[in-house]
PDB file of C-alpha atoms in Angstrom:
ATOM      1  CA  MET T   1     -23.619 -12.917  -7.114  1.00 58.00           C
ATOM      2  CA  LYS T   2     -21.444 -11.797  -4.201  1.00 64.00           C
ATOM      3  CA  SER T   3     -20.556  -8.104  -4.087  1.00 60.00           C
ATOM      4  CA  PRO T   4     -16.847  -7.355  -4.494  1.00 87.00           C
ATOM      5  CA  VAL T   5     -17.157  -4.848  -1.632  1.00 93.00           C
ATOM      6  CA  VAL T   6     -16.604  -6.251   1.856  1.00 94.00           C
ATOM      7  CA  LYS T   7     -17.825  -4.359   4.923  1.00 95.00           C
ATOM      8  CA  ARG T   8     -15.784  -4.842   8.090  1.00 96.00           C
ATOM      9  CA  SER T   9     -15.851  -3.341  11.546  1.00 96.00           C
ATOM     10  CA  ILE T  10     -12.633  -1.780  12.732  1.00 94.00           C
ATOM     11  CA  VAL T  11     -11.691   0.004  15.944  1.00 93.00           C
ATOM     12  CA  ILE T  12     -10.048   3.404  15.504  1.00 92.00           C
ATOM     13  CA  VAL T  13      -8.723   4.994  18.694  1.00 89.00           C
ATOM     14  CA  GLY T  14     -11.278   3.109  20.778  1.00 93.00           C
ATOM     15  CA  HIS T  15     -14.176   3.900  18.421  1.00 93.00           C
ATOM     16  CA  LYS T  16     -15.783   1.097  16.421  1.00 95.00           C
ATOM     17  CA  THR T  17     -16.704   1.956  12.836  1.00 94.00           C
ATOM     18  CA  SER T  18     -17.592   0.109   9.656  1.00 95.00           C
ATOM     19  CA  VAL T  19     -15.543   0.396   6.494  1.00 97.00           C
ATOM     20  CA  SER T  20     -16.523  -0.947   3.070  1.00 96.00           C
ATOM     21  CA  LEU T  21     -13.675  -1.863   0.711  1.00 97.00           C
ATOM     22  CA  GLU T  22     -13.055  -4.278  -2.105  1.00 96.00           C
ATOM     23  CA  ASP T  23     -11.281  -7.431  -0.935  1.00 94.00           C
ATOM     24  CA  ALA T  24      -8.111  -6.472  -2.844  1.00 94.00           C
ATOM     25  CA  PHE T  25      -7.851  -3.264  -0.797  1.00 96.00           C
ATOM     26  CA  TRP T  26      -8.364  -5.176   2.473  1.00 96.00           C
ATOM     27  CA  LYS T  27      -5.569  -7.543   1.464  1.00 95.00           C
ATOM     28  CA  GLY T  28      -3.277  -4.670   0.480  1.00 97.00           C
ATOM     29  CA  LEU T  29      -4.005  -2.841   3.730  1.00 97.00           C
ATOM     30  CA  LYS T  30      -3.232  -5.967   5.750  1.00 97.00           C
ATOM     31  CA  GLU T  31       0.024  -6.487   3.823  1.00 97.00           C
ATOM     32  CA  ILE T  32       1.135  -2.881   4.372  1.00 98.00           C
ATOM     33  CA  ALA T  33       0.270  -2.992   8.084  1.00 98.00           C
ATOM     34  CA  GLY T  34       2.161  -6.258   8.525  1.00 97.00           C
ATOM     35  CA  GLY T  35       5.170  -4.886   6.671  1.00 97.00           C
ATOM     36  CA  ARG T  36       5.240  -1.922   9.022  1.00 97.00           C
ATOM     37  CA  GLY T  37       4.734  -4.037  12.139  1.00 98.00           C
ATOM     38  CA  MET T  38       1.370  -2.378  12.816  1.00 97.00           C
ATOM     39  CA  THR T  39      -2.148  -3.591  13.338  1.00 95.00           C
ATOM     40  CA  MET T  40      -4.690  -2.745  10.658  1.00 95.00           C
ATOM     41  CA  SER T  41      -6.535  -0.657  13.259  1.00 95.00           C
ATOM     42  CA  ASP T  42      -3.410   1.413  13.940  1.00 96.00           C
ATOM     43  CA  LEU T  43      -2.753   1.907  10.234  1.00 97.00           C
ATOM     44  CA  VAL T  44      -6.364   2.909   9.564  1.00 97.00           C
ATOM     45  CA  ALA T  45      -6.214   5.323  12.511  1.00 96.00           C
ATOM     46  CA  ALA T  46      -3.109   6.930  10.992  1.00 96.00           C
ATOM     47  CA  ILE T  47      -4.801   7.186   7.582  1.00 97.00           C
ATOM     48  CA  ASP T  48      -7.911   8.654   9.237  1.00 95.00           C
ATOM     49  CA  SER T  49      -5.915  11.261  11.150  1.00 95.00           C
ATOM     50  CA  GLU T  50      -4.177  12.489   7.994  1.00 93.00           C
ATOM     51  CA  ARG T  51      -7.125  12.609   5.580  1.00 92.00           C
ATOM     52  CA  LYS T  52      -8.177  16.060   4.552  1.00 87.00           C
ATOM     53  CA  HIS T  53     -11.506  15.297   2.890  1.00 85.00           C
ATOM     54  CA  GLY T  54     -13.585  12.450   1.591  1.00 87.00           C
ATOM     55  CA  ASN T  55     -14.760   9.411   3.456  1.00 94.00           C
ATOM     56  CA  LEU T  56     -12.558   6.895   5.224  1.00 96.00           C
ATOM     57  CA  SER T  57     -13.046   4.164   2.599  1.00 96.00           C
ATOM     58  CA  SER T  58     -11.814   6.503  -0.132  1.00 96.00           C
ATOM     59  CA  ALA T  59      -8.863   7.614   1.993  1.00 96.00           C
ATOM     60  CA  ILE T  60      -7.842   3.982   2.533  1.00 97.00           C
ATOM     61  CA  ARG T  61      -8.135   3.175  -1.183  1.00 96.00           C
ATOM     62  CA  LEU T  62      -5.965   6.173  -2.076  1.00 96.00           C
ATOM     63  CA  PHE T  63      -3.413   5.258   0.606  1.00 96.00           C
ATOM     64  CA  VAL T  64      -3.095   1.677  -0.684  1.00 97.00           C
ATOM     65  CA  LEU T  65      -2.893   2.899  -4.286  1.00 96.00           C
ATOM     66  CA  ASP T  66      -0.191   5.448  -3.404  1.00 96.00           C
ATOM     67  CA  PHE T  67       1.784   2.805  -1.492  1.00 96.00           C
ATOM     68  CA  TYR T  68       1.919   0.432  -4.440  1.00 95.00           C
ATOM     69  CA  ARG T  69       2.562   3.252  -6.916  1.00 95.00           C
ATOM     70  CA  ALA T  70       5.569   4.288  -4.810  1.00 94.00           C
ATOM     71  CA  GLN T  71       6.859   0.703  -4.847  1.00 91.00           C
ATOM     72  CA  LEU T  72       6.515   0.585  -8.625  1.00 89.00           C
ATOM     73  CA  SER T  73       8.283   3.930  -8.941  1.00 86.00           C
ATOM     74  CA  ASN T  74      11.132   2.677  -6.725  1.00 83.00           C
ATOM     75  CA  MET T  75      11.481  -0.443  -8.866  1.00 82.00           C
ATOM     76  CA  LYS T  76      11.599   1.703 -12.003  1.00 73.00           C
ATOM     77  CA  ASP T  77      14.234   3.971 -10.443  1.00 69.00           C
ATOM     78  CA  GLU T  78      16.396   0.962  -9.568  1.00 71.00           C
ATOM     79  CA  HIS T  79      16.028  -0.377 -13.095  1.00 65.00           C
ATOM     80  CA  ASP T  80      17.010   2.973 -14.638  1.00 68.00           C
ATOM     81  CA  ARG T  81      20.145   3.388 -12.494  1.00 65.00           C
ATOM     82  CA  PRO T  82      23.378   2.804 -14.378  1.00 62.00           C
ATOM     83  CA  ARG T  83      25.008  -0.470 -13.446  1.00 60.00           C
ATOM     84  CA  GLU T  84      28.608  -0.740 -12.399  1.00 59.00           C
ATOM     85  CA  THR T  85      30.917  -1.106 -15.330  1.00 51.00           C
ATOM     86  CA  ILE T  86      32.850  -4.328 -15.654  1.00 48.00           C
ATOM     87  CA  SER T  87      36.591  -3.827 -15.304  1.00 49.00           C
ATOM     88  CA  ALA T  88      38.826  -4.770 -18.255  1.00 50.00           C
ATOM     89  CA  GLY T  89      40.284  -7.715 -16.325  1.00 50.00           C
ATOM     90  CA  THR T  90      36.870  -9.102 -15.495  1.00 44.00           C
ATOM     91  CA  ALA T  91      35.563  -8.482 -19.003  1.00 43.00           C
ATOM     92  CA  SER T  92      38.259 -10.727 -20.469  1.00 41.00           C
ATOM     93  CA  ALA T  93      36.914 -13.609 -18.395  1.00 41.00           C
ATOM     94  CA  PHE T  94      33.639 -13.333 -20.311  1.00 40.00           C
ATOM     95  CA  ALA T  95      35.289 -13.244 -23.766  1.00 37.00           C
TER      96      ALA T  95
END
C-alpha cells in the first residue's frame, strides 16, 4: 500500500532540501501559492523564515491549516453579518 506521505525536493533560497508531506498538504500549498502569485519554493521559503521551532514539514502543515481555518472563519463572519433590511416599498413587491 502506498504511503500517504509524499517526499519532494524543493529549493529554498538556492538550497535544495527534501520535505515530506501528505498529498493533501502539497495540494493546499500549491493552491495557496498560486492564489498569491508565488512559486511553491517562494512560499516555503517564507514559511521557513518565519518558523520559530519544529521542523519544516510541521511548519508547512500548520501554515496550510491556519490558512484554511482563516478562510472558514471569514466565511462564518460573513454569514453572521446582519443583512440589509428590505425597504417597505420593496417588501410589498414580495407580498
